[in-house]
Amino acid sequence: MQQERQQLNLERIIALSADYAPEQVIETEVDPDWFHHYCELALNIANPSMQQLWAKILACEIAAPGQFSLKTLYMLKQMSHKEALALQQAASLCCRNSSEGSGRIYFGVFRRPSLFQLLTGRGKALLNLSQYKLSYPAILSLMDTGLLHHAEIESGELAKGDSIQLCIQQQRLHCTARHNGLVLQYYKFSPLGDELLPLLHLQPQPHYLEALQQLLSSHFEVSRIRADEDDTTSSD
């Protein structure tokens, strides 16, 4: 009976993978060892949402072999449905810095303390990510599973006039520093997390995008550009 259920799980996943298969594929066969491990792990994937995720992995690997490591497969096998939902929510807040490829979730900006700031305690601005459905326990869970790095990260200091470009939700935020000593705070997706991001159906988070733009505007000149348009809007 168990073997029948396992076989049915695998057959469903393989059938679903056809729905995600691209029209064009690279003429390279999937590594037989990789496929063997994939099938062994997929036998016990019974949750429909997780089956879809595993089907997308197979479709992507057939289209372009070598995209997903065995380490990612084994990590994914241990992931609970709750952890998968946390990853989905984190992915919806993902930004990419044009100068560095890894996914990030930006939540803070501050200026390295001057004497005035040390005396007044001013200078740091933060977003509460739980307002955008990414709770702190969910962040810790993603760290424990190895999908996020295990600490908040601070960027290098930006000098007045330095520019960065953040890509999020088909938008580009062009940011030019108004002051010296500006630092961005963010959570960074691990290589394993980055492998999985392209598989996820991302829900737009316009409120987070607006809040992030407002946060950055406290220390940067910010212009926002749609990826498919030329018009811009500026924030002072």
PDB file of C-alpha atoms in Angstrom, residues 26-222:
ATOM      1  CA  ILE A  26      18.985  22.550 -24.040  1.00  0.00           C
ATOM      2  CA  GLU A  27      20.054  19.405 -25.880  1.00  0.00           C
ATOM      3  CA  THR A  28      21.758  17.962 -22.805  1.00  0.00           C
ATOM      4  CA  GLU A  29      20.422  15.019 -20.841  1.00  0.00           C
ATOM      5  CA  VAL A  30      19.695  15.221 -17.141  1.00  0.00           C
ATOM      6  CA  ASP A  31      22.429  13.604 -15.077  1.00  0.00           C
ATOM      7  CA  PRO A  32      21.264  10.006 -14.340  1.00  0.00           C
ATOM      8  CA  ASP A  33      22.523  10.125 -10.745  1.00  0.00           C
ATOM      9  CA  TRP A  34      20.695  13.404 -10.142  1.00  0.00           C
ATOM     10  CA  PHE A  35      17.466  11.956 -11.571  1.00  0.00           C
ATOM     11  CA  HIS A  36      17.808   8.809  -9.434  1.00  0.00           C
ATOM     12  CA  HIS A  37      18.140  10.876  -6.250  1.00  0.00           C
ATOM     13  CA  TYR A  38      15.302  13.135  -7.374  1.00  0.00           C
ATOM     14  CA  CYS A  39      12.924  10.184  -7.841  1.00  0.00           C
ATOM     15  CA  GLU A  40      13.908   8.610  -4.518  1.00  0.00           C
ATOM     16  CA  LEU A  41      13.120  11.847  -2.702  1.00  0.00           C
ATOM     17  CA  ALA A  42       9.965  12.675  -4.677  1.00  0.00           C
ATOM     18  CA  LEU A  43       8.349   9.353  -3.775  1.00  0.00           C
ATOM     19  CA  ASN A  44       7.327  10.719  -0.368  1.00  0.00           C
ATOM     20  CA  ILE A  45       6.108  14.163  -1.467  1.00  0.00           C
ATOM     21  CA  ALA A  46       2.333  14.008  -0.959  1.00  0.00           C
ATOM     22  CA  ASN A  47       1.347  17.632  -0.302  1.00  0.00           C
ATOM     23  CA  PRO A  48      -0.141  19.087  -3.537  1.00  0.00           C
ATOM     24  CA  SER A  49       1.657  22.439  -3.176  1.00  0.00           C
ATOM     25  CA  MET A  50       4.982  20.738  -2.581  1.00  0.00           C
ATOM     26  CA  GLN A  51       4.340  18.410  -5.507  1.00  0.00           C
ATOM     27  CA  GLN A  52       3.987  21.461  -7.742  1.00  0.00           C
ATOM     28  CA  LEU A  53       7.303  22.810  -6.482  1.00  0.00           C
ATOM     29  CA  TRP A  54       9.032  19.504  -7.156  1.00  0.00           C
ATOM     30  CA  ALA A  55       7.436  19.366 -10.606  1.00  0.00           C
ATOM     31  CA  LYS A  56       8.837  22.822 -11.417  1.00  0.00           C
ATOM     32  CA  ILE A  57      12.296  21.671 -10.366  1.00  0.00           C
ATOM     33  CA  LEU A  58      12.136  18.684 -12.710  1.00  0.00           C
ATOM     34  CA  ALA A  59      10.861  20.820 -15.595  1.00  0.00           C
ATOM     35  CA  CYS A  60      13.644  23.374 -15.090  1.00  0.00           C
ATOM     36  CA  GLU A  61      16.296  20.682 -14.797  1.00  0.00           C
ATOM     37  CA  ILE A  62      15.140  19.000 -18.005  1.00  0.00           C
ATOM     38  CA  ALA A  63      15.176  22.365 -19.784  1.00  0.00           C
ATOM     39  CA  ALA A  64      18.674  23.244 -18.560  1.00  0.00           C
ATOM     40  CA  PRO A  65      20.448  20.501 -16.578  1.00  0.00           C
ATOM     41  CA  GLY A  66      22.608  21.552 -13.650  1.00  0.00           C
ATOM     42  CA  GLN A  67      20.364  24.235 -12.183  1.00  0.00           C
ATOM     43  CA  PHE A  68      19.567  22.426  -8.941  1.00  0.00           C
ATOM     44  CA  SER A  69      22.103  20.732  -6.709  1.00  0.00           C
ATOM     45  CA  LEU A  70      21.492  17.536  -4.786  1.00  0.00           C
ATOM     46  CA  LYS A  71      21.997  19.588  -1.630  1.00  0.00           C
ATOM     47  CA  THR A  72      18.999  21.695  -2.614  1.00  0.00           C
ATOM     48  CA  LEU A  73      16.891  18.586  -3.206  1.00  0.00           C
ATOM     49  CA  TYR A  74      17.724  17.131   0.194  1.00  0.00           C
ATOM     50  CA  MET A  75      17.047  20.447   1.907  1.00  0.00           C
ATOM     51  CA  LEU A  76      13.728  20.747   0.090  1.00  0.00           C
ATOM     52  CA  LYS A  77      12.780  17.207   1.154  1.00  0.00           C
ATOM     53  CA  GLN A  78      13.111  18.278   4.802  1.00  0.00           C
ATOM     54  CA  MET A  79      11.106  21.473   4.313  1.00  0.00           C
ATOM     55  CA  SER A  80       7.640  21.574   5.855  1.00  0.00           C
ATOM     56  CA  HIS A  81       4.653  23.135   4.152  1.00  0.00           C
ATOM     57  CA  LYS A  82       4.799  25.962   6.712  1.00  0.00           C
ATOM     58  CA  GLU A  83       8.438  26.644   5.846  1.00  0.00           C
ATOM     59  CA  ALA A  84       7.569  26.622   2.153  1.00  0.00           C
ATOM     60  CA  LEU A  85       4.915  29.276   2.793  1.00  0.00           C
ATOM     61  CA  ALA A  86       7.483  31.365   4.690  1.00  0.00           C
ATOM     62  CA  LEU A  87       9.850  31.102   1.726  1.00  0.00           C
ATOM     63  CA  GLN A  88       7.042  32.156  -0.604  1.00  0.00           C
ATOM     64  CA  GLN A  89       6.378  35.246   1.506  1.00  0.00           C
ATOM     65  CA  ALA A  90      10.060  36.110   1.795  1.00  0.00           C
ATOM     66  CA  ALA A  91      10.450  35.769  -1.955  1.00  0.00           C
ATOM     67  CA  SER A  92       7.677  38.312  -2.525  1.00  0.00           C
ATOM     68  CA  LEU A  93       9.846  40.901  -0.700  1.00  0.00           C
ATOM     69  CA  CYS A  94      13.017  39.988  -2.574  1.00  0.00           C
ATOM     70  CA  CYS A  95      15.133  42.743  -4.125  1.00  0.00           C
ATOM     71  CA  ARG A  96      18.244  42.421  -6.231  1.00  0.00           C
ATOM     72  CA  ASN A  97      21.054  44.931  -6.225  1.00  0.00           C
ATOM     73  CA  SER A  98      22.173  45.494  -9.808  1.00  0.00           C
ATOM     74  CA  SER A  99      25.828  45.168  -8.759  1.00  0.00           C
ATOM     75  CA  GLU A 100      25.323  41.864  -6.876  1.00  0.00           C
ATOM     76  CA  GLY A 101      23.108  38.996  -7.949  1.00  0.00           C
ATOM     77  CA  SER A 102      21.882  37.419  -4.714  1.00  0.00           C
ATOM     78  CA  GLY A 103      18.346  38.066  -3.473  1.00  0.00           C
ATOM     79  CA  ARG A 104      17.923  40.380  -0.485  1.00  0.00           C
ATOM     80  CA  ILE A 105      15.164  41.680   1.757  1.00  0.00           C
ATOM     81  CA  TYR A 106      15.913  45.297   2.664  1.00  0.00           C
ATOM     82  CA  PHE A 107      14.486  46.583   5.933  1.00  0.00           C
ATOM     83  CA  GLY A 108      16.719  49.375   7.243  1.00  0.00           C
ATOM     84  CA  VAL A 109      18.962  52.318   6.461  1.00  0.00           C
ATOM     85  CA  PHE A 110      21.081  54.475   8.724  1.00  0.00           C
ATOM     86  CA  ARG A 111      23.937  56.928   8.727  1.00  0.00           C
ATOM     87  CA  ARG A 112      27.121  56.116  10.616  1.00  0.00           C
ATOM     88  CA  PRO A 113      26.795  58.076  13.862  1.00  0.00           C
ATOM     89  CA  SER A 114      27.958  61.646  14.088  1.00  0.00           C
ATOM     90  CA  LEU A 115      28.334  63.266  17.504  1.00  0.00           C
ATOM     91  CA  PHE A 116      24.829  64.759  17.108  1.00  0.00           C
ATOM     92  CA  GLN A 117      23.314  61.375  16.336  1.00  0.00           C
ATOM     93  CA  LEU A 118      25.096  59.735  19.256  1.00  0.00           C
ATOM     94  CA  LEU A 119      23.632  62.363  21.585  1.00  0.00           C
ATOM     95  CA  THR A 120      20.105  62.315  20.141  1.00  0.00           C
ATOM     96  CA  GLY A 121      19.798  58.662  19.090  1.00  0.00           C
ATOM     97  CA  ARG A 122      18.543  59.706  15.658  1.00  0.00           C
ATOM     98  CA  GLY A 123      19.552  58.380  12.314  1.00  0.00           C
ATOM     99  CA  LYS A 124      18.220  54.791  11.990  1.00  0.00           C
ATOM    100  CA  ALA A 125      15.057  53.954  10.023  1.00  0.00           C
ATOM    101  CA  LEU A 126      13.567  50.440   9.965  1.00  0.00           C
ATOM    102  CA  LEU A 127      10.664  48.583   8.366  1.00  0.00           C
ATOM    103  CA  ASN A 128       8.603  46.098  10.361  1.00  0.00           C
ATOM    104  CA  LEU A 129       8.516  43.164   7.940  1.00  0.00           C
ATOM    105  CA  SER A 130       5.697  41.483   9.863  1.00  0.00           C
ATOM    106  CA  GLN A 131       3.426  44.184   8.411  1.00  0.00           C
ATOM    107  CA  TYR A 132       4.117  42.541   5.043  1.00  0.00           C
ATOM    108  CA  LYS A 133       3.367  39.005   6.319  1.00  0.00           C
ATOM    109  CA  LEU A 134       6.973  38.040   6.997  1.00  0.00           C
ATOM    110  CA  SER A 135       7.166  37.530  10.756  1.00  0.00           C
ATOM    111  CA  TYR A 136      10.388  37.315  12.719  1.00  0.00           C
ATOM    112  CA  PRO A 137       9.734  33.631  13.608  1.00  0.00           C
ATOM    113  CA  ALA A 138       9.382  32.957   9.860  1.00  0.00           C
ATOM    114  CA  ILE A 139      12.715  34.684   9.237  1.00  0.00           C
ATOM    115  CA  LEU A 140      14.371  32.559  11.931  1.00  0.00           C
ATOM    116  CA  SER A 141      12.818  29.444  10.389  1.00  0.00           C
ATOM    117  CA  LEU A 142      14.278  30.305   6.981  1.00  0.00           C
ATOM    118  CA  MET A 143      17.664  30.840   8.612  1.00  0.00           C
ATOM    119  CA  ASP A 144      17.421  27.445  10.324  1.00  0.00           C
ATOM    120  CA  THR A 145      16.635  25.713   7.022  1.00  0.00           C
ATOM    121  CA  GLY A 146      19.593  27.416   5.340  1.00  0.00           C
ATOM    122  CA  LEU A 147      17.550  29.533   2.940  1.00  0.00           C
ATOM    123  CA  LEU A 148      18.598  32.841   4.503  1.00  0.00           C
ATOM    124  CA  HIS A 149      22.003  33.727   5.897  1.00  0.00           C
ATOM    125  CA  HIS A 150      22.103  33.459   9.671  1.00  0.00           C
ATOM    126  CA  ALA A 151      22.374  37.159  10.492  1.00  0.00           C
ATOM    127  CA  GLU A 152      21.209  40.588   9.493  1.00  0.00           C
ATOM    128  CA  ILE A 153      23.721  42.077   7.060  1.00  0.00           C
ATOM    129  CA  GLU A 154      24.937  45.643   6.672  1.00  0.00           C
ATOM    130  CA  SER A 155      26.161  47.018   3.372  1.00  0.00           C
ATOM    131  CA  GLY A 156      29.430  48.846   3.025  1.00  0.00           C
ATOM    132  CA  GLU A 157      29.249  52.571   3.668  1.00  0.00           C
ATOM    133  CA  LEU A 158      27.972  54.688   0.797  1.00  0.00           C
ATOM    134  CA  ALA A 159      29.429  58.148   0.271  1.00  0.00           C
ATOM    135  CA  LYS A 160      27.480  61.204  -0.800  1.00  0.00           C
ATOM    136  CA  GLY A 161      26.729  60.897  -4.514  1.00  0.00           C
ATOM    137  CA  ASP A 162      27.142  57.109  -4.637  1.00  0.00           C
ATOM    138  CA  SER A 163      24.331  55.350  -6.507  1.00  0.00           C
ATOM    139  CA  ILE A 164      22.730  51.930  -6.241  1.00  0.00           C
ATOM    140  CA  GLN A 165      19.907  50.331  -8.201  1.00  0.00           C
ATOM    141  CA  LEU A 166      17.467  47.906  -6.587  1.00  0.00           C
ATOM    142  CA  CYS A 167      15.217  45.683  -8.696  1.00  0.00           C
ATOM    143  CA  ILE A 168      11.934  44.534  -7.151  1.00  0.00           C
ATOM    144  CA  GLN A 169       8.519  43.532  -8.501  1.00  0.00           C
ATOM    145  CA  GLN A 170       9.329  44.636 -12.072  1.00  0.00           C
ATOM    146  CA  GLN A 171      10.403  48.017 -10.732  1.00  0.00           C
ATOM    147  CA  ARG A 172      13.814  49.630 -10.461  1.00  0.00           C
ATOM    148  CA  LEU A 173      14.678  52.011  -7.642  1.00  0.00           C
ATOM    149  CA  HIS A 174      17.578  54.307  -8.521  1.00  0.00           C
ATOM    150  CA  CYS A 175      19.031  55.631  -5.257  1.00  0.00           C
ATOM    151  CA  THR A 176      21.681  58.342  -4.907  1.00  0.00           C
ATOM    152  CA  ALA A 177      23.122  58.977  -1.441  1.00  0.00           C
ATOM    153  CA  ARG A 178      22.526  62.427   0.037  1.00  0.00           C
ATOM    154  CA  HIS A 179      25.122  62.033   2.788  1.00  0.00           C
ATOM    155  CA  ASN A 180      28.337  60.228   3.601  1.00  0.00           C
ATOM    156  CA  GLY A 181      28.348  57.086   5.713  1.00  0.00           C
ATOM    157  CA  LEU A 182      25.008  55.583   4.650  1.00  0.00           C
ATOM    158  CA  VAL A 183      24.454  51.891   5.381  1.00  0.00           C
ATOM    159  CA  LEU A 184      21.651  49.566   4.226  1.00  0.00           C
ATOM    160  CA  GLN A 185      20.422  46.650   6.345  1.00  0.00           C
ATOM    161  CA  TYR A 186      19.030  43.480   4.806  1.00  0.00           C
ATOM    162  CA  TYR A 187      18.547  39.739   5.016  1.00  0.00           C
ATOM    163  CA  LYS A 188      20.324  37.821   2.276  1.00  0.00           C
ATOM    164  CA  PHE A 189      19.154  34.645   0.581  1.00  0.00           C
ATOM    165  CA  SER A 190      21.671  31.811   0.664  1.00  0.00           C
ATOM    166  CA  PRO A 191      22.766  30.075  -2.555  1.00  0.00           C
ATOM    167  CA  LEU A 192      20.168  27.383  -1.751  1.00  0.00           C
ATOM    168  CA  GLY A 193      17.460  29.999  -1.345  1.00  0.00           C
ATOM    169  CA  ASP A 194      18.490  31.701  -4.565  1.00  0.00           C
ATOM    170  CA  GLU A 195      18.171  28.400  -6.440  1.00  0.00           C
ATOM    171  CA  LEU A 196      14.538  28.110  -5.370  1.00  0.00           C
ATOM    172  CA  LEU A 197      13.434  31.720  -5.941  1.00  0.00           C
ATOM    173  CA  PRO A 198      12.776  31.337  -9.705  1.00  0.00           C
ATOM    174  CA  LEU A 199      10.332  28.498  -8.972  1.00  0.00           C
ATOM    175  CA  LEU A 200       8.021  30.546  -6.780  1.00  0.00           C
ATOM    176  CA  HIS A 201       4.910  32.372  -7.878  1.00  0.00           C
ATOM    177  CA  LEU A 202       5.497  35.822  -6.413  1.00  0.00           C
ATOM    178  CA  GLN A 203       2.583  37.827  -5.081  1.00  0.00           C
ATOM    179  CA  PRO A 204       3.040  41.579  -5.676  1.00  0.00           C
ATOM    180  CA  GLN A 205       3.649  43.548  -2.499  1.00  0.00           C
ATOM    181  CA  PRO A 206       2.870  47.168  -3.469  1.00  0.00           C
ATOM    182  CA  HIS A 207       2.687  48.300   0.167  1.00  0.00           C
ATOM    183  CA  TYR A 208       6.188  46.994   0.839  1.00  0.00           C
ATOM    184  CA  LEU A 209       7.485  48.641  -2.323  1.00  0.00           C
ATOM    185  CA  GLU A 210       5.981  51.979  -1.293  1.00  0.00           C
ATOM    186  CA  ALA A 211       7.328  51.642   2.250  1.00  0.00           C
ATOM    187  CA  LEU A 212      10.798  50.719   0.985  1.00  0.00           C
ATOM    188  CA  GLN A 213      10.851  53.721  -1.332  1.00  0.00           C
ATOM    189  CA  GLN A 214       9.777  55.990   1.524  1.00  0.00           C
ATOM    190  CA  LEU A 215      12.407  54.458   3.823  1.00  0.00           C
ATOM    191  CA  LEU A 216      15.198  55.017   1.318  1.00  0.00           C
ATOM    192  CA  SER A 217      14.000  58.541   0.592  1.00  0.00           C
ATOM    193  CA  SER A 218      14.973  59.548   4.125  1.00  0.00           C
ATOM    194  CA  HIS A 219      18.645  59.386   3.076  1.00  0.00           C
ATOM    195  CA  PHE A 220      18.655  59.013  -0.726  1.00  0.00           C
ATOM    196  CA  GLU A 221      17.323  60.729  -3.796  1.00  0.00           C
ATOM    197  CA  VAL A 222      15.086  57.994  -5.194  1.00  0.00           C
TER     198      VAL A 222
END
